[in-house]
Short mmCIF file of C-alpha atoms in Angstrom, two decimals:
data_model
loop_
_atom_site.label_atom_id
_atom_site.label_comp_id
_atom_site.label_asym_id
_atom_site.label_seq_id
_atom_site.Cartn_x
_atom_site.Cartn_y
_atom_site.Cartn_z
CA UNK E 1 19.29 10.60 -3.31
CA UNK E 2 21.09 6.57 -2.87
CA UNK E 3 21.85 8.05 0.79
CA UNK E 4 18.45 9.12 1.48
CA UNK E 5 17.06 5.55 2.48
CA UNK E 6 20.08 4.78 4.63
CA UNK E 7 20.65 7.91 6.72
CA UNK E 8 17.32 8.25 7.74
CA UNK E 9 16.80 5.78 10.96
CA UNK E 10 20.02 7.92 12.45
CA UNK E 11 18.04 11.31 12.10
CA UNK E 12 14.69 10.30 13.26
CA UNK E 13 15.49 8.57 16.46
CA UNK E 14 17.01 9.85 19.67
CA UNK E 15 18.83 9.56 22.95
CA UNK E 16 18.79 5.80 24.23
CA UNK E 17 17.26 2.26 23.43
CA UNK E 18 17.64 0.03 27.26
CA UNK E 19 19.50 -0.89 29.96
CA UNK E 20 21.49 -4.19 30.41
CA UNK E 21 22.56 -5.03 34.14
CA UNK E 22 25.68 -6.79 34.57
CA UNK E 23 24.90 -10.34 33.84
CA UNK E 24 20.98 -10.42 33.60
CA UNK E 25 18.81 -9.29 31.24
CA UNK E 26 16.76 -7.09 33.36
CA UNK E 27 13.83 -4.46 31.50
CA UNK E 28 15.29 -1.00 31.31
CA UNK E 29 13.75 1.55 33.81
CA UNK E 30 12.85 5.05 32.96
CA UNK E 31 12.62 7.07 36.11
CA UNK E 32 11.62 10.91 36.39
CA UNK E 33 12.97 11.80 40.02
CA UNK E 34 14.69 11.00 42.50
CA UNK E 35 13.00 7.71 43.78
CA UNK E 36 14.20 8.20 47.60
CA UNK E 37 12.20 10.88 48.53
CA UNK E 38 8.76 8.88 47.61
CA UNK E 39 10.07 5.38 48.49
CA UNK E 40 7.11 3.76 47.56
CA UNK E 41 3.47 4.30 45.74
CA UNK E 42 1.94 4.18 48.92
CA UNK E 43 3.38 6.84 50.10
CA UNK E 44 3.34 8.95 46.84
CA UNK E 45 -0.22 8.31 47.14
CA UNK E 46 -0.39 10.78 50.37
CA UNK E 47 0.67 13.26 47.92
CA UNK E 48 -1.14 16.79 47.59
CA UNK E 49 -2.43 17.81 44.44
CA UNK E 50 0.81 19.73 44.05
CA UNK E 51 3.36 17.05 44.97
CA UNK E 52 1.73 14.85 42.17
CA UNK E 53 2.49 17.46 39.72
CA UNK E 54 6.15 17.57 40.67
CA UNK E 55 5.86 14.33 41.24
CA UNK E 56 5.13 12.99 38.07
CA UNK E 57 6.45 14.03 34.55
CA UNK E 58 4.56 11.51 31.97
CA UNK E 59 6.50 13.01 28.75
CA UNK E 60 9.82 11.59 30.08
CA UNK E 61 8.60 8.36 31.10
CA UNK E 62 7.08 7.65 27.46
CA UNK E 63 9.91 8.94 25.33
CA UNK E 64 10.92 6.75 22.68
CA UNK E 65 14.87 6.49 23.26
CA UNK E 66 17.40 4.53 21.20
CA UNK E 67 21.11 3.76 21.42
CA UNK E 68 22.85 3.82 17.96
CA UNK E 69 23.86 0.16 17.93
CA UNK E 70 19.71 -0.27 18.30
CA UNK E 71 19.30 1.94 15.50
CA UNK E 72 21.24 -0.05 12.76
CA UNK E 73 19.80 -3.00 14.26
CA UNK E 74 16.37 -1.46 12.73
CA UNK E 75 18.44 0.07 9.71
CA UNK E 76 19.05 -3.75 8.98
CA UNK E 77 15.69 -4.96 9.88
CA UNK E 78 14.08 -2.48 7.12
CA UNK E 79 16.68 -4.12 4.28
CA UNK E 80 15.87 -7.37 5.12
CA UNK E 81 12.60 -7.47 5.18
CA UNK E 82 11.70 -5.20 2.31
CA UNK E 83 8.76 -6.52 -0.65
CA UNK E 84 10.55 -7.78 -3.35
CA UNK E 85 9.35 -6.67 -6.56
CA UNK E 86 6.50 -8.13 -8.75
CA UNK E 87 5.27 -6.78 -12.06
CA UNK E 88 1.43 -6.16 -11.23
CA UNK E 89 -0.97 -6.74 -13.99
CA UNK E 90 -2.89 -3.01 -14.42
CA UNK E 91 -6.47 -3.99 -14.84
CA UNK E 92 -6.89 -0.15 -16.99
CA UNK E 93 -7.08 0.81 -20.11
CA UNK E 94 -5.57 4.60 -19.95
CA UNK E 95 -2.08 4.09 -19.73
CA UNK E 96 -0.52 1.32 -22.06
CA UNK E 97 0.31 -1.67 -19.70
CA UNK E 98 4.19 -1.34 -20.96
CA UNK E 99 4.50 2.48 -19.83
CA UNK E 100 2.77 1.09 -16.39
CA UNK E 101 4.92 -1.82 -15.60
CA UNK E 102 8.12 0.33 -16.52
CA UNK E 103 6.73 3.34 -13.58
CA UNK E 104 6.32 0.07 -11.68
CA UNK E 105 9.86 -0.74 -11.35
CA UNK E 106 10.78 2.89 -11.34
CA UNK E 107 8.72 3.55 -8.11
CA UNK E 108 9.87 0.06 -6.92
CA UNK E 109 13.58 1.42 -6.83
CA UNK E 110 12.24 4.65 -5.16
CA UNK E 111 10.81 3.38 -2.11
CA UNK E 112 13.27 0.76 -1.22
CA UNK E 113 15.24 0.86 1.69
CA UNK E 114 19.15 1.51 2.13
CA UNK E 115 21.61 2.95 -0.66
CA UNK E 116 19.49 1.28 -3.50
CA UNK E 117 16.86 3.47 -2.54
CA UNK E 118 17.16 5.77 -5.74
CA UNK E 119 14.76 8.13 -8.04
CA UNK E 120 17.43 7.54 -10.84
CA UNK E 121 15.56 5.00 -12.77
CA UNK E 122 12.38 7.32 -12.66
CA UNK E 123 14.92 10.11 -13.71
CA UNK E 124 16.32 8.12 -16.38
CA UNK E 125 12.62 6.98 -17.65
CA UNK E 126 11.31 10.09 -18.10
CA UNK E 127 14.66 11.72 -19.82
CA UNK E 128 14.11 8.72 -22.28
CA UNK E 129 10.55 9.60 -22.64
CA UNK E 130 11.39 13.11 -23.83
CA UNK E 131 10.57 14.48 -20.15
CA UNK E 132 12.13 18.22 -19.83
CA UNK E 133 12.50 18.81 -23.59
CA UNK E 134 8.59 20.25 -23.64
CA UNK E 135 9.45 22.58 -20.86
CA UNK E 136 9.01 26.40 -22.03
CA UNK E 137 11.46 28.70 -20.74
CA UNK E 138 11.35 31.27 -18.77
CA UNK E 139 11.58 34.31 -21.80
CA UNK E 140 9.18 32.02 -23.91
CA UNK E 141 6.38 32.34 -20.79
CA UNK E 142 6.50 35.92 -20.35
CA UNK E 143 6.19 36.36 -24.12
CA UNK E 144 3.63 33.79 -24.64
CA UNK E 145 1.18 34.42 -21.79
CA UNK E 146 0.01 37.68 -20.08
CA UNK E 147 -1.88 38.11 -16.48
CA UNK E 148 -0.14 36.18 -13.37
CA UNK E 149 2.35 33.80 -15.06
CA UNK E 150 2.94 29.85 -14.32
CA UNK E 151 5.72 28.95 -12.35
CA UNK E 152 5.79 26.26 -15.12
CA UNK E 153 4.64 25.75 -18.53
CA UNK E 154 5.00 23.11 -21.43
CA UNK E 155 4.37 22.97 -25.02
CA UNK E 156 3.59 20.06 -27.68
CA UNK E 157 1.86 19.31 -30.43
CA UNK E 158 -0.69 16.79 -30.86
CA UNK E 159 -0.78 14.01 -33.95
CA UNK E 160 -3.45 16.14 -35.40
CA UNK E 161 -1.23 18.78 -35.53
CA UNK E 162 -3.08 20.67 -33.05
CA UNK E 163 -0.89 22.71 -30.15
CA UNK E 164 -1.49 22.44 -26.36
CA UNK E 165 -0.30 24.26 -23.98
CA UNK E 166 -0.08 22.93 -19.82
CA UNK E 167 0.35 25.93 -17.30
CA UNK E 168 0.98 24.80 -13.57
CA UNK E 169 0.32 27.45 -10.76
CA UNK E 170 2.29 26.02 -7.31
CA UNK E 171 0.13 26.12 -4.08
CA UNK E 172 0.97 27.01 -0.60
CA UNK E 173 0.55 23.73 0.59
CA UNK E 174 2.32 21.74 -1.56
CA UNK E 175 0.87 20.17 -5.73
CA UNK E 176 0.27 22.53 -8.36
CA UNK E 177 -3.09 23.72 -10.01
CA UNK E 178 -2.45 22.99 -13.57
CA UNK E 179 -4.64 24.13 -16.52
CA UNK E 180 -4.66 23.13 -20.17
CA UNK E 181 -5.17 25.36 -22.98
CA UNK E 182 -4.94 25.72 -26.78
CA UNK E 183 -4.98 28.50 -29.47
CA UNK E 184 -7.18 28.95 -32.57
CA UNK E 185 -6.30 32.62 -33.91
CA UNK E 186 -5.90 35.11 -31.45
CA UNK E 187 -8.44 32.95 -28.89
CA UNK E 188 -7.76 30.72 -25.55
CA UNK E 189 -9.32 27.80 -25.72
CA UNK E 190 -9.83 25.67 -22.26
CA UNK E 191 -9.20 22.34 -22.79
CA UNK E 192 -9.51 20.88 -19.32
CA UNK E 193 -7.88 21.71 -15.71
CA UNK E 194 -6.75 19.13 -12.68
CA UNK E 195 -4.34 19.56 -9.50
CA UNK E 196 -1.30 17.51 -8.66
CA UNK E 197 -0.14 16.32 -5.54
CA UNK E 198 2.95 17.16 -6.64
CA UNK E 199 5.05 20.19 -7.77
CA UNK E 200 8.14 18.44 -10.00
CA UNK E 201 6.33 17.40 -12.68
CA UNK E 202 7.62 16.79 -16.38
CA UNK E 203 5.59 16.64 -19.78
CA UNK E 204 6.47 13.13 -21.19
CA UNK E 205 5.16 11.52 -24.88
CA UNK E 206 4.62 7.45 -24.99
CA UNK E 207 3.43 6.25 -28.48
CA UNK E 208 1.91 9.30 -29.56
CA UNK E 209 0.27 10.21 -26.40
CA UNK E 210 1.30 12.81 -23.98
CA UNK E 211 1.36 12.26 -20.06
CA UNK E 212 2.03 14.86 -17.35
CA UNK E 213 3.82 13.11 -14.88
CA UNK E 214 5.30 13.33 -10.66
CA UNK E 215 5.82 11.60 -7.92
CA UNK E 216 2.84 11.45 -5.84
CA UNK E 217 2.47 12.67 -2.21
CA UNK E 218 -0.57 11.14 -0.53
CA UNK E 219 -2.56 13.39 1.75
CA UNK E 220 -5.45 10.73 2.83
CA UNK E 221 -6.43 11.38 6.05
CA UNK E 222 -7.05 7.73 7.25
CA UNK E 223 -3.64 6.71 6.68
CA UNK E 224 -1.82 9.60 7.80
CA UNK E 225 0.75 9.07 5.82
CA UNK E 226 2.53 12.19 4.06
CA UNK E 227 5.40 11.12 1.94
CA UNK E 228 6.37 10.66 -1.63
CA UNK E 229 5.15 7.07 -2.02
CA UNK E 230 3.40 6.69 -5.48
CA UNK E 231 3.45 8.34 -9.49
CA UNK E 232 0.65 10.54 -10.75
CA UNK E 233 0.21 10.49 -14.31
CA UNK E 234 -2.45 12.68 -16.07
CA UNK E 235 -3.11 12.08 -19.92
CA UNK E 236 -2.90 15.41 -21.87
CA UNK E 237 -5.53 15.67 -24.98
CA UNK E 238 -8.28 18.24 -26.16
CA UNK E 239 -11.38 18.58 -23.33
CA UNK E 240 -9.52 16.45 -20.75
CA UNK E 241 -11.53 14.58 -18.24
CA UNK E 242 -11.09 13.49 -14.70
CA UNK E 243 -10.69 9.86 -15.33
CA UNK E 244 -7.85 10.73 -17.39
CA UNK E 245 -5.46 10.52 -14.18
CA UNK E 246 -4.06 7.03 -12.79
CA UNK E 247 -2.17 7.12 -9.83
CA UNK E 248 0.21 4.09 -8.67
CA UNK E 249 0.62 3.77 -5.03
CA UNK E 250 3.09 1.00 -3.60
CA UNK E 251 1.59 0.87 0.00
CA UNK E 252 1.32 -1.73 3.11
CA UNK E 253 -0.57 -4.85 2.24
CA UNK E 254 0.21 -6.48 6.04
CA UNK E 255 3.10 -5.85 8.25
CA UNK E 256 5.43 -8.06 9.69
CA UNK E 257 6.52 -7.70 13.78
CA UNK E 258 10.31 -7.86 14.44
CA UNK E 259 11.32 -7.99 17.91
CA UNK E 260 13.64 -5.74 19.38
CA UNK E 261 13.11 -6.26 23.07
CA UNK E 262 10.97 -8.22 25.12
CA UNK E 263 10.84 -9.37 29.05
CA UNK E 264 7.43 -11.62 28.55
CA UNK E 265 8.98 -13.77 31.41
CA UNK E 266 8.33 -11.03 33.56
CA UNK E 267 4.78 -10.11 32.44
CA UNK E 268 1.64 -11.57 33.82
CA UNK E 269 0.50 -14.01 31.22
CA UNK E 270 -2.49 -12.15 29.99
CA UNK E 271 -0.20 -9.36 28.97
CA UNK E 272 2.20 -11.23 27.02
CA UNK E 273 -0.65 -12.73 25.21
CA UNK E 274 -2.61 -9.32 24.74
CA UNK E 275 0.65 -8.03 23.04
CA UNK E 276 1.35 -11.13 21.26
CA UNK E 277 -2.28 -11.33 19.70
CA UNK E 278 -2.52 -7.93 18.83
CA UNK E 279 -3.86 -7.35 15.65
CA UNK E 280 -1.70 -4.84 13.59
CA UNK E 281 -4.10 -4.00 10.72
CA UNK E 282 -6.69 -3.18 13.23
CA UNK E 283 -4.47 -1.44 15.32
CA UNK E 284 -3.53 1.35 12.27
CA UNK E 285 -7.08 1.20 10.87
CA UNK E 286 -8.02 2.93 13.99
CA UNK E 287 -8.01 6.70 14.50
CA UNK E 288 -5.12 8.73 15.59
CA UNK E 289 -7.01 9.25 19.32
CA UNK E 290 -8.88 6.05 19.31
CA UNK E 291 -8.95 5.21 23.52
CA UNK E 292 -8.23 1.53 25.06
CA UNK E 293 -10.15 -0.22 27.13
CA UNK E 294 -8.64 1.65 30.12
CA UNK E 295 -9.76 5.04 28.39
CA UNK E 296 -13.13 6.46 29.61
CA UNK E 297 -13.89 9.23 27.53
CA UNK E 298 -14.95 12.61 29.71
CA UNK E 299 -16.95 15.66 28.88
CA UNK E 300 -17.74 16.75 32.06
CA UNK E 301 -17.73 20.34 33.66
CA UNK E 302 -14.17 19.49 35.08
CA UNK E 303 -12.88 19.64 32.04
CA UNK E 304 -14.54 22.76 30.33
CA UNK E 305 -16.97 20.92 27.94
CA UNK E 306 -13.64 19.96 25.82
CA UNK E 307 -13.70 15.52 25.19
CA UNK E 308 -10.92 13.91 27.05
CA UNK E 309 -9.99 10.33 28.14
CA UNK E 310 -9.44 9.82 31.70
CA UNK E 311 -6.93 6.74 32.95
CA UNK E 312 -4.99 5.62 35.63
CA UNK E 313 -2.34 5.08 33.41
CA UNK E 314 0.33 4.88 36.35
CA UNK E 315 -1.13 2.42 38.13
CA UNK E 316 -1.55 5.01 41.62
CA UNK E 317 -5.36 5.56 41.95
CA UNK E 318 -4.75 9.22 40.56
CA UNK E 319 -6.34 9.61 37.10
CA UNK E 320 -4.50 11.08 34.01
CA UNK E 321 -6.77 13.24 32.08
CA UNK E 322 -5.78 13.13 28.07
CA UNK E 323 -6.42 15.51 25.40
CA UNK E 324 -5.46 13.72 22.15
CA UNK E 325 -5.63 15.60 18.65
CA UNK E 326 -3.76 16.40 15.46
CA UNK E 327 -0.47 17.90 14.74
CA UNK E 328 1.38 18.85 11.91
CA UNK E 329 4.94 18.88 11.30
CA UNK E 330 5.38 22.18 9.55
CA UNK E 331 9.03 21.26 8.54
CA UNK E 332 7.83 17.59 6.90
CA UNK E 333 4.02 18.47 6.55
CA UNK E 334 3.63 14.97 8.01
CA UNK E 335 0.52 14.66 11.02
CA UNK E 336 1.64 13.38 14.50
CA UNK E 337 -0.10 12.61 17.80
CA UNK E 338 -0.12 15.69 20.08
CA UNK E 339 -1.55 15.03 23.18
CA UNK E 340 -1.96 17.13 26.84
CA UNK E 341 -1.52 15.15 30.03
CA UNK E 342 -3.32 16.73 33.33
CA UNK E 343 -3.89 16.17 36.82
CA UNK E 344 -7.47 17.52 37.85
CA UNK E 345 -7.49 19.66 40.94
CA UNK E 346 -10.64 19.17 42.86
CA UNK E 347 -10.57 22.26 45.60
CA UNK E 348 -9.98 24.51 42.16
CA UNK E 349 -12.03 22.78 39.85
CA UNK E 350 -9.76 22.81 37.23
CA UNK E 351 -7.32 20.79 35.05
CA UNK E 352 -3.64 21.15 36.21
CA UNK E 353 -0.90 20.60 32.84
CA UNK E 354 1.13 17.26 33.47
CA UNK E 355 3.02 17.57 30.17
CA UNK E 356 2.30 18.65 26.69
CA UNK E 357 3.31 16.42 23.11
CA UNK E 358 2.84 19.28 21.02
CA UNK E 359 6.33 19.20 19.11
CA UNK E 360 6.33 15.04 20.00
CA UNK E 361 8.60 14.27 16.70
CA UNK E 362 12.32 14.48 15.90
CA UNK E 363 13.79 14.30 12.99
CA UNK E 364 11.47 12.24 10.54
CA UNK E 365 9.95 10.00 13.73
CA UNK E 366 6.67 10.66 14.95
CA UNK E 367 4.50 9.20 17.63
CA UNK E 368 1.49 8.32 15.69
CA UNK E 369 -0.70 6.09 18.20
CA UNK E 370 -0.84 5.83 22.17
CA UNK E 371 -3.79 3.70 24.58
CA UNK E 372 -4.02 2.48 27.80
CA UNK E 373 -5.36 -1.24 28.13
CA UNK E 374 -6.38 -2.46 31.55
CA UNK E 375 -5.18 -6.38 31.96
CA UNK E 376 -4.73 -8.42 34.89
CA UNK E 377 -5.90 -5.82 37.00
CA UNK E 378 -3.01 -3.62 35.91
CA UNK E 379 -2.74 -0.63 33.09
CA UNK E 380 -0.11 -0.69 30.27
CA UNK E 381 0.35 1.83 27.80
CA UNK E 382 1.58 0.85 24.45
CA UNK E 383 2.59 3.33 22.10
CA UNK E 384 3.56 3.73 18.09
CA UNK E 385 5.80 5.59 16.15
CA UNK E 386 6.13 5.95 12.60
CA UNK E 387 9.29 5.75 11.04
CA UNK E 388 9.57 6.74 7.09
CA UNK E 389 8.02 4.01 4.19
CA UNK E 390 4.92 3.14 6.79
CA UNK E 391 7.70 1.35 9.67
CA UNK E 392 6.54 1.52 12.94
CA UNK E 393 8.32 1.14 16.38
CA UNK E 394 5.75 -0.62 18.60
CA UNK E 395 6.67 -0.04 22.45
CA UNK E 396 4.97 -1.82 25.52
CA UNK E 397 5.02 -0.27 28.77
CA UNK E 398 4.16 -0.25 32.90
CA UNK E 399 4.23 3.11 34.41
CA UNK E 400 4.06 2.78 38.17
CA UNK E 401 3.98 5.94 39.89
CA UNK E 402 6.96 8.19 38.39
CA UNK E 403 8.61 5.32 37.17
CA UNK E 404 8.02 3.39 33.47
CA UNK E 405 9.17 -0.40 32.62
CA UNK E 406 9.76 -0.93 29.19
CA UNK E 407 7.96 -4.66 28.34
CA UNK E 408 8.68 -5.00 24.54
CA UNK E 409 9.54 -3.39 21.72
CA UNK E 410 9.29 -4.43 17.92
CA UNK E 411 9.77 -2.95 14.56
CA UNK E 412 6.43 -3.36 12.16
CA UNK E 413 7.57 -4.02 8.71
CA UNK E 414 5.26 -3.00 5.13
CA UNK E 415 5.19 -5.87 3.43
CA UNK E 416 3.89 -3.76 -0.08
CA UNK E 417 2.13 -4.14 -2.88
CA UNK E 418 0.75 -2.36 -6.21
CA UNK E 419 -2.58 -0.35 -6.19
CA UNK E 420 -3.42 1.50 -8.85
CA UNK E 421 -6.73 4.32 -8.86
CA UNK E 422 -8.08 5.86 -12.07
CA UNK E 423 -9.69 9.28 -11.14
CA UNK E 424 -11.62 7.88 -7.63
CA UNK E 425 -11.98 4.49 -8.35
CA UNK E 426 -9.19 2.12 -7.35
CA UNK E 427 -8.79 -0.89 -9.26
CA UNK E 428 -8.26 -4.42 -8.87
CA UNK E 429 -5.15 -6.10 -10.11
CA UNK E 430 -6.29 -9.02 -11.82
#
């Protein structure tokens, strides 16, 4: 696990970062063809229908490429800039505010970026705790219980001297359904059920009470985010309850903008200041297809009844048509930005494929965000992808005909904090 923080910028980012002439500092150039056979836009604009489509290739002018000198410059970025940790007060009253503060620092060490990155303290905490030592095994199960078996099951015994057993069925998708029971006699008894985000999860006992315990994967859709991040902990007693689970999250609080790249001194003024005022919480409040102002949203005939957005997002007069929707990472289970490019074909009446995003990750780096903004009387196309711990590479760009300038690019830092949420209702720190 310590090498799990630091090898991960090298296997989510690809190819090649930008171009440095000899003795200038010129914007690095991504070009799809051969630029002598359309030696200008005006002539590319004489293009068939046809010609545009070999013309143009809008997948290769918006990759995301880095050079591996660029990539430990953002490997160094993430260290420095990581949240330092600060005991937050838990405002509860389910889990002793000791047993919090010690997951605190536990989940701090988890999340942290580089080789101190490390689920050892949790590891240690719960071993301390008595975690794997109420684990039944696997002859104990099948002698035990009859039906479909757990995958899991623990045993313990209560200060009243009452036994309860905690059975936890995996799911396809990832957390377990987990179900408590007891036994008076020969009878079941029910005492509550719940599901995990998680399917590691360990049994552990804190002054007198027991805890079912994992590291928590969050699945809300508004932040997209699918990655170990947080601990679930469920208190274990007779008729359980919902409220009886506190999760704590260490997630983004702001985010900080690192420059990697920038050629402002060749921008028109309005779109150095567009990209300098941007506002970053806004930005990744929005949804996954939210258009810019250079977007108009279609649902016309031409397009089948299906919603696109419609730009001229390389500045030639010939609109891109954009189909923007979910993906999911089947390897990760992580949720990208898949979108379609077309041209629209008038004499057919039909919608011609430009390019298609629908396997737009590699590695553990997804494109997560892309608009068009129309400023100065040109369009730019900015674009975001999520690295792993909520980091984002920001990218600026000017596609003119088959040809893309890259204006700036930045790193987006987490600066993190504490939340914690008892059943649904997230609380305050105080």
């Amino acid at each position: 696990m310590k090498q799990r923080r630091i090898n991960f910028i090298g296997m989510l980012i690809f190819l090649l970062f930008l171009f440095i002439a000899c003795g200038g500092g010129s914007n690095y150039i991504k070009q799809n063809i051969d630029s002598s056979e359309y030696p200008d836009i005006q002539d590319a604009g004489q293009l068939s229908i046809e010609e545009w489509h070999t013309f143009l290739n809008i997948g290769e002018l918006l990759k995301l490429s880095l050079k591996e000198e660029e990539e430990r410059q953002i490997s160094q970025i993430l260290l420095d800039n990581q949240s330092e940790y600060v005991r937050t007060p838990y405002p509860g009253e389910l889990v002793p505010q000791e047993l919090v503060n010690r997951l605190e620092e536990a989940l701090y060490a988890y999340c942290k970026f580089g080789e101190e990155g490390s689920d050892q303290p949790y590891r240690e905490l719960l071993n301390e705790l008595g975690g794997g030592s109420y684990r039944m095994a696997e002859e104990e199960i099948q002698e035990m219980f009859t039906g479909t078996l757990p995958d899991q099951a623990f045993a313990f015994k209560l200060s009243n001297g009452k036994r309860l057993y905690l059975k936890s069925y995996f799911l396809e998708n990832g957390g377990t359904s987990c179900y408590l029971w007891s036994k008076s006699g020969g009878e079941w008894i029910r005492e509550g059920d719940f599901t995990t985000t998680f399917t590691k999860g360990e049994v552990i006992c804190y002054e007198n009470t027991y805890y079912y315990v994992g590291l928590e994967r969050d699945r809300e859709i508004d932040t997209q985010i699918m990655k170990d991040d947080g601990i679930q902990l469920f208190r274990l007693r007779e008729q359980m309850e919902w409220e009886d689970k506190l999760s704590i999250r260490y997630v983004p609080k702001e985010y900080k903008r690192v420059p990697l790249f920038s050629v402002a001194e060749e921008m028109e003024k309005v779109a150095a200041d567009y990209i300098e005022g941007m506002d970053t919480a806004l930005i990744l409040n929005e949804n996954i297809d939210a258009c810019g102002s250079a977007e108009e949203l279609v649902l016309k005939e031409e397009t089948g009844g299906s919603e696109y957005s419609r730009a001229d997002m390389t500045n030639t007069g010939i609109p891109i048509y954009m189909k923007k929707t979910y993906e999911r990472n089947l390897v990760y289970n992580w949720l990208y930005l898949g979108v379609d490019f077309y041209l629209y074909h008038e004499d057919e009446h039909q919608l011609l494929l430009l390019d298609s995003w629908k396997d737009s990750y590699s590695g553990k780096l997804q494109r997560e965000y892309l608009w068009c903004e129309e400023i100065g009387g040109k369009v730019y196309t900015f674009q975001l992808f999520r690295l792993e711990d909520y980091a984002y590479i920001f990218e600026a760009l000017l596609l003119e005909g088959n040809q893309a300038r890259t204006l700036q690019r930045e790193v987006w830092v987490p600066r993190k904090e504490i939340r914690f949420k008892e059943g649904d209702r997230l609380l305050s720190a105080m």
